[in-house]
PDB file of C-alpha atoms in Angstrom:
ATOM      1  CA  ALA A  10      18.966  72.893   6.514  1.00 53.00           C
ATOM      2  CA  ALA A  11      21.554  71.125   4.375  1.00 50.00           C
ATOM      3  CA  PHE A  12      22.529  69.125   7.759  1.00 49.00           C
ATOM      4  CA  HIS A  13      18.808  68.147   8.056  1.00 49.00           C
ATOM      5  CA  LYS A  14      18.736  67.142   4.424  1.00 50.00           C
ATOM      6  CA  MET A  15      21.848  64.841   4.793  1.00 50.00           C
ATOM      7  CA  GLU A  16      20.497  63.331   7.913  1.00 51.00           C
ATOM      8  CA  ASN A  17      17.305  62.313   5.741  1.00 50.00           C
ATOM      9  CA  ASN A  18      19.381  60.649   3.079  1.00 55.00           C
ATOM     10  CA  GLN A  19      21.181  58.719   5.768  1.00 59.00           C
ATOM     11  CA  LEU A  20      18.321  57.823   7.238  1.00 60.00           C
ATOM     12  CA  SER A  21      16.670  56.741   4.176  1.00 72.00           C
ATOM     13  CA  LYS A  22      19.859  54.708   3.208  1.00 70.00           C
ATOM     14  CA  HIS A  23      19.527  52.941   6.675  1.00 69.00           C
ATOM     15  CA  GLU A  24      15.925  52.380   6.041  1.00 73.00           C
ATOM     16  CA  ARG A  25      16.478  50.891   2.658  1.00 71.00           C
ATOM     17  CA  ARG A  26      19.114  48.345   4.102  1.00 73.00           C
ATOM     18  CA  LEU A  27      16.613  47.601   6.903  1.00 69.00           C
ATOM     19  CA  LYS A  28      14.007  46.958   4.493  1.00 69.00           C
ATOM     20  CA  ALA A  29      16.307  45.071   2.129  1.00 69.00           C
ATOM     21  CA  HIS A  30      17.138  42.899   5.424  1.00 68.00           C
ATOM     22  CA  GLN A  31      13.558  42.601   6.153  1.00 71.00           C
ATOM     23  CA  ASP A  32      12.749  41.568   2.631  1.00 67.00           C
ATOM     24  CA  ASP A  33      15.500  38.905   2.510  1.00 68.00           C
ATOM     25  CA  LYS A  34      14.254  37.488   5.897  1.00 64.00           C
ATOM     26  CA  GLU A  35      10.530  37.155   4.618  1.00 68.00           C
ATOM     27  CA  SER A  36      11.857  35.637   1.357  1.00 66.00           C
ATOM     28  CA  LYS A  37      13.840  32.880   3.442  1.00 64.00           C
ATOM     29  CA  ILE A  38      10.753  32.414   5.557  1.00 65.00           C
ATOM     30  CA  SER A  39       8.554  32.064   2.533  1.00 66.00           C
ATOM     31  CA  GLU A  40      10.939  29.526   1.010  1.00 67.00           C
ATOM     32  CA  LYS A  41      10.984  27.443   4.208  1.00 67.00           C
ATOM     33  CA  LYS A  42       7.293  27.483   4.280  1.00 69.00           C
ATOM     34  CA  THR A  43       7.099  26.313   0.619  1.00 74.00           C
ATOM     35  CA  LYS A  44       9.471  23.408   1.516  1.00 74.00           C
ATOM     36  CA  SER A  45       7.600  22.598   4.434  1.00 77.00           C
ATOM     37  CA  ASN A  46       4.198  22.518   2.627  1.00 80.00           C
ATOM     38  CA  LYS A  47       5.885  20.128  -0.110  1.00 82.00           C
ATOM     39  CA  LYS A  48       6.923  18.019   2.325  1.00 81.00           C
ATOM     40  CA  ILE A  49       3.518  17.891   4.087  1.00 83.00           C
ATOM     41  CA  ILE A  50       2.096  17.108   0.518  1.00 85.00           C
ATOM     42  CA  ILE A  51       4.430  14.249  -0.025  1.00 84.00           C
ATOM     43  CA  PHE A  52       3.909  12.689   3.286  1.00 83.00           C
ATOM     44  CA  SER A  53       0.177  12.839   2.899  1.00 82.00           C
ATOM     45  CA  ILE A  54       0.290  11.169  -0.663  1.00 85.00           C
ATOM     46  CA  LEU A  55       2.520   8.592   0.756  1.00 87.00           C
ATOM     47  CA  PHE A  56       0.290   7.899   3.732  1.00 86.00           C
ATOM     48  CA  VAL A  57      -2.866   7.969   1.567  1.00 84.00           C
ATOM     49  CA  PHE A  58      -1.007   5.352  -0.718  1.00 87.00           C
ATOM     50  CA  LEU A  59       0.040   3.059   2.030  1.00 86.00           C
ATOM     51  CA  ALA A  60      -3.342   3.112   3.719  1.00 80.00           C
ATOM     52  CA  SER A  61      -4.865   2.064   0.477  1.00 81.00           C
ATOM     53  CA  VAL A  62      -2.398  -0.903   0.051  1.00 82.00           C
ATOM     54  CA  VAL A  63      -2.897  -2.018   3.730  1.00 80.00           C
ATOM     55  CA  TYR A  64      -6.564  -1.878   3.070  1.00 76.00           C
ATOM     56  CA  ALA A  65      -6.712  -3.722  -0.074  1.00 72.00           C
ATOM     57  CA  SER A  66      -4.613  -6.330   1.625  1.00 71.00           C
ATOM     58  CA  ILE A  67      -6.945  -6.756   4.417  1.00 70.00           C
ATOM     59  CA  SER A  68      -9.965  -6.902   2.218  1.00 62.00           C
ATOM     60  CA  TYR A  69      -8.419  -9.584  -0.025  1.00 63.00           C
ATOM     61  CA  TYR A  70      -7.371 -11.838   3.006  1.00 65.00           C
ATOM     62  CA  ASN A  71     -10.610 -11.666   4.647  1.00 68.00           C
ATOM     63  CA  LYS A  72     -12.614 -12.221   1.684  1.00 75.00           C
ATOM     64  CA  PRO A  73     -13.410 -16.059   1.476  1.00 76.00           C
ATOM     65  CA  GLY A  74     -11.859 -18.189  -1.246  1.00 85.00           C
ATOM     66  CA  LYS A  75     -13.502 -19.362  -4.391  1.00 90.00           C
ATOM     67  CA  TYR A  76     -13.400 -22.828  -3.291  1.00 95.00           C
ATOM     68  CA  ASP A  77     -13.746 -22.892   0.597  1.00 95.00           C
ATOM     69  CA  GLU A  78     -16.959 -24.976   0.879  1.00 95.00           C
ATOM     70  CA  PHE A  79     -15.531 -27.556  -1.536  1.00 97.00           C
ATOM     71  CA  ALA A  80     -12.235 -27.862   0.294  1.00 97.00           C
ATOM     72  CA  LYS A  81     -14.221 -28.127   3.523  1.00 97.00           C
ATOM     73  CA  CYS A  82     -16.193 -30.819   2.177  1.00 97.00           C
ATOM     74  CA  LEU A  83     -13.187 -33.020   1.023  1.00 98.00           C
ATOM     75  CA  SER A  84     -11.570 -32.642   4.410  1.00 97.00           C
ATOM     76  CA  GLY A  85     -14.808 -33.343   6.044  1.00 97.00           C
ATOM     77  CA  LYS A  86     -15.016 -36.646   4.036  1.00 97.00           C
ATOM     78  CA  ASN A  87     -11.561 -37.395   5.106  1.00 97.00           C
ATOM     79  CA  MET A  88      -9.880 -36.793   1.576  1.00 97.00           C
ATOM     80  CA  ILE A  89      -6.206 -36.265   2.374  1.00 98.00           C
ATOM     81  CA  MET A  90      -3.481 -34.757   0.034  1.00 98.00           C
ATOM     82  CA  TYR A  91       0.171 -35.846   0.582  1.00 98.00           C
ATOM     83  CA  GLY A  92       2.860 -33.792  -0.810  1.00 97.00           C
ATOM     84  CA  VAL A  93       6.257 -31.803  -0.535  1.00 97.00           C
ATOM     85  CA  ASP A  94       7.154 -28.242  -0.781  1.00 94.00           C
ATOM     86  CA  TRP A  95       9.787 -28.612  -3.632  1.00 96.00           C
ATOM     87  CA  CYS A  96       7.228 -30.644  -5.757  1.00 96.00           C
ATOM     88  CA  PRO A  97       6.041 -28.697  -8.777  1.00 97.00           C
ATOM     89  CA  ASN A  98       2.813 -30.824  -9.340  1.00 97.00           C
ATOM     90  CA  CYS A  99       1.968 -30.102  -5.675  1.00 97.00           C
ATOM     91  CA  ARG A 100       2.342 -26.451  -6.143  1.00 97.00           C
ATOM     92  CA  ILE A 101      -0.067 -26.753  -9.427  1.00 97.00           C
ATOM     93  CA  GLN A 102      -2.470 -28.706  -7.119  1.00 98.00           C
ATOM     94  CA  LYS A 103      -2.515 -26.039  -4.460  1.00 97.00           C
ATOM     95  CA  LYS A 104      -2.750 -23.038  -6.976  1.00 97.00           C
ATOM     96  CA  MET A 105      -5.986 -24.887  -8.227  1.00 96.00           C
ATOM     97  CA  PHE A 106      -7.714 -24.265  -4.746  1.00 96.00           C
ATOM     98  CA  GLY A 107      -6.142 -20.773  -4.242  1.00 94.00           C
ATOM     99  CA  LYS A 108      -6.351 -19.457  -0.785  1.00 94.00           C
ATOM    100  CA  SER A 109      -9.072 -22.461  -0.058  1.00 95.00           C
ATOM    101  CA  PHE A 110      -6.099 -24.941   0.052  1.00 97.00           C
ATOM    102  CA  SER A 111      -5.713 -23.913   3.773  1.00 95.00           C
ATOM    103  CA  TYR A 112      -9.137 -25.963   4.395  1.00 97.00           C
ATOM    104  CA  ILE A 113      -7.689 -29.168   2.643  1.00 97.00           C
ATOM    105  CA  THR A 114      -6.198 -31.951   5.045  1.00 97.00           C
ATOM    106  CA  TYR A 115      -2.652 -31.771   3.660  1.00 98.00           C
ATOM    107  CA  ILE A 116       0.177 -33.801   4.951  1.00 97.00           C
ATOM    108  CA  GLU A 117       3.674 -32.179   4.093  1.00 97.00           C
ATOM    109  CA  CYS A 118       6.167 -35.144   3.874  1.00 97.00           C
ATOM    110  CA  THR A 119       9.161 -33.206   4.395  1.00 96.00           C
ATOM    111  CA  LYS A 120       7.845 -32.411   7.765  1.00 96.00           C
ATOM    112  CA  GLN A 121       5.582 -35.427   8.458  1.00 96.00           C
ATOM    113  CA  LYS A 122       7.857 -38.170   7.273  1.00 96.00           C
ATOM    114  CA  GLU A 123       6.488 -40.704   9.476  1.00 96.00           C
ATOM    115  CA  ALA A 124       2.953 -40.348   8.447  1.00 96.00           C
ATOM    116  CA  CYS A 125       3.947 -40.587   4.775  1.00 96.00           C
ATOM    117  CA  LEU A 126       5.894 -43.626   5.408  1.00 96.00           C
ATOM    118  CA  ASN A 127       2.877 -45.285   7.097  1.00 96.00           C
ATOM    119  CA  ALA A 128       0.563 -44.270   4.313  1.00 96.00           C
ATOM    120  CA  ASN A 129       3.314 -45.674   1.754  1.00 96.00           C
ATOM    121  CA  ILE A 130       3.380 -42.541  -0.194  1.00 96.00           C
ATOM    122  CA  GLU A 131       5.596 -42.904  -3.252  1.00 94.00           C
ATOM    123  CA  GLY A 132       4.728 -40.044  -5.484  1.00 95.00           C
ATOM    124  CA  TYR A 133       3.358 -36.434  -5.160  1.00 97.00           C
ATOM    125  CA  PRO A 134       0.875 -35.234  -5.002  1.00 98.00           C
ATOM    126  CA  THR A 135      -0.970 -38.180  -3.662  1.00 98.00           C
ATOM    127  CA  TRP A 136      -4.651 -37.919  -2.652  1.00 98.00           C
ATOM    128  CA  ILE A 137      -6.236 -40.829  -0.373  1.00 98.00           C
ATOM    129  CA  TYR A 138      -9.849 -41.212   0.046  1.00 97.00           C
ATOM    130  CA  ASN A 139     -11.371 -44.472   1.537  1.00 96.00           C
ATOM    131  CA  GLU A 140      -8.095 -46.376   1.057  1.00 94.00           C
ATOM    132  CA  GLU A 141      -8.082 -45.386  -2.710  1.00 96.00           C
ATOM    133  CA  ARG A 142      -4.974 -43.713  -3.943  1.00 96.00           C
ATOM    134  CA  TYR A 143      -4.946 -40.758  -6.610  1.00 97.00           C
ATOM    135  CA  VAL A 144      -1.571 -39.850  -7.628  1.00 97.00           C
ATOM    136  CA  GLY A 145      -0.673 -36.778  -9.478  1.00 97.00           C
ATOM    137  CA  VAL A 146      -2.496 -33.469  -9.992  1.00 98.00           C
ATOM    138  CA  GLN A 147      -6.194 -34.102  -9.688  1.00 98.00           C
ATOM    139  CA  SER A 148      -8.787 -31.961 -11.577  1.00 96.00           C
ATOM    140  CA  LEU A 149     -11.364 -30.280  -8.898  1.00 97.00           C
ATOM    141  CA  SER A 150     -14.013 -31.965 -10.811  1.00 95.00           C
ATOM    142  CA  ARG A 151     -12.384 -35.401 -10.360  1.00 97.00           C
ATOM    143  CA  LEU A 152     -12.091 -34.799  -6.630  1.00 98.00           C
ATOM    144  CA  GLY A 153     -15.500 -33.757  -6.537  1.00 96.00           C
ATOM    145  CA  SER A 154     -16.780 -36.898  -8.475  1.00 95.00           C
ATOM    146  CA  ILE A 155     -14.713 -39.159  -6.180  1.00 96.00           C
ATOM    147  CA  THR A 156     -16.037 -37.676  -2.846  1.00 97.00           C
ATOM    148  CA  GLU A 157     -19.477 -36.586  -4.251  1.00 96.00           C
ATOM    149  CA  CYS A 158     -18.605 -33.165  -2.948  1.00 96.00           C
ATOM    150  CA  PRO A 159     -20.473 -30.526  -4.656  1.00 95.00           C
ATOM    151  CA  LEU A 160     -18.030 -28.099  -6.928  1.00 91.00           C
ATOM    152  CA  THR A 161     -19.773 -24.766  -7.188  1.00 80.00           C
ATOM    153  CA  ILE A 162     -18.286 -21.811  -8.862  1.00 67.00           C
TER     154      ILE A 162
END
């Protein structure tokens, strides 16, 4: 009987070690799952953020500019702006149109020197309409009154 009791104690020690080992394994697996879940959450948040930025960018660039029709009218009436990329007043003039400036007939004098020489451009920006020159930054309302292009806001 004493031998049988000792065998049970040894078995229970063995069982305790086995259980402790299993508990340790389960604890490590649980830690790995927690770390994995945290990574998934972080990557999901990053993905949603980046998708939102891309969507906002696409929405902005696909949206028409505030002065698209006005700029198209100016170009349609052969109003031409001459300028250079380093000119602060040219940047101011471009900013007045915003993204609608892409519809303006624009001659970049650092790249199209011949066209600027032929037009006798001496200052920037210079607008030419019906052989009349308008040197310096022009208000949008002034450009509209010169060309009779309607400026709608």
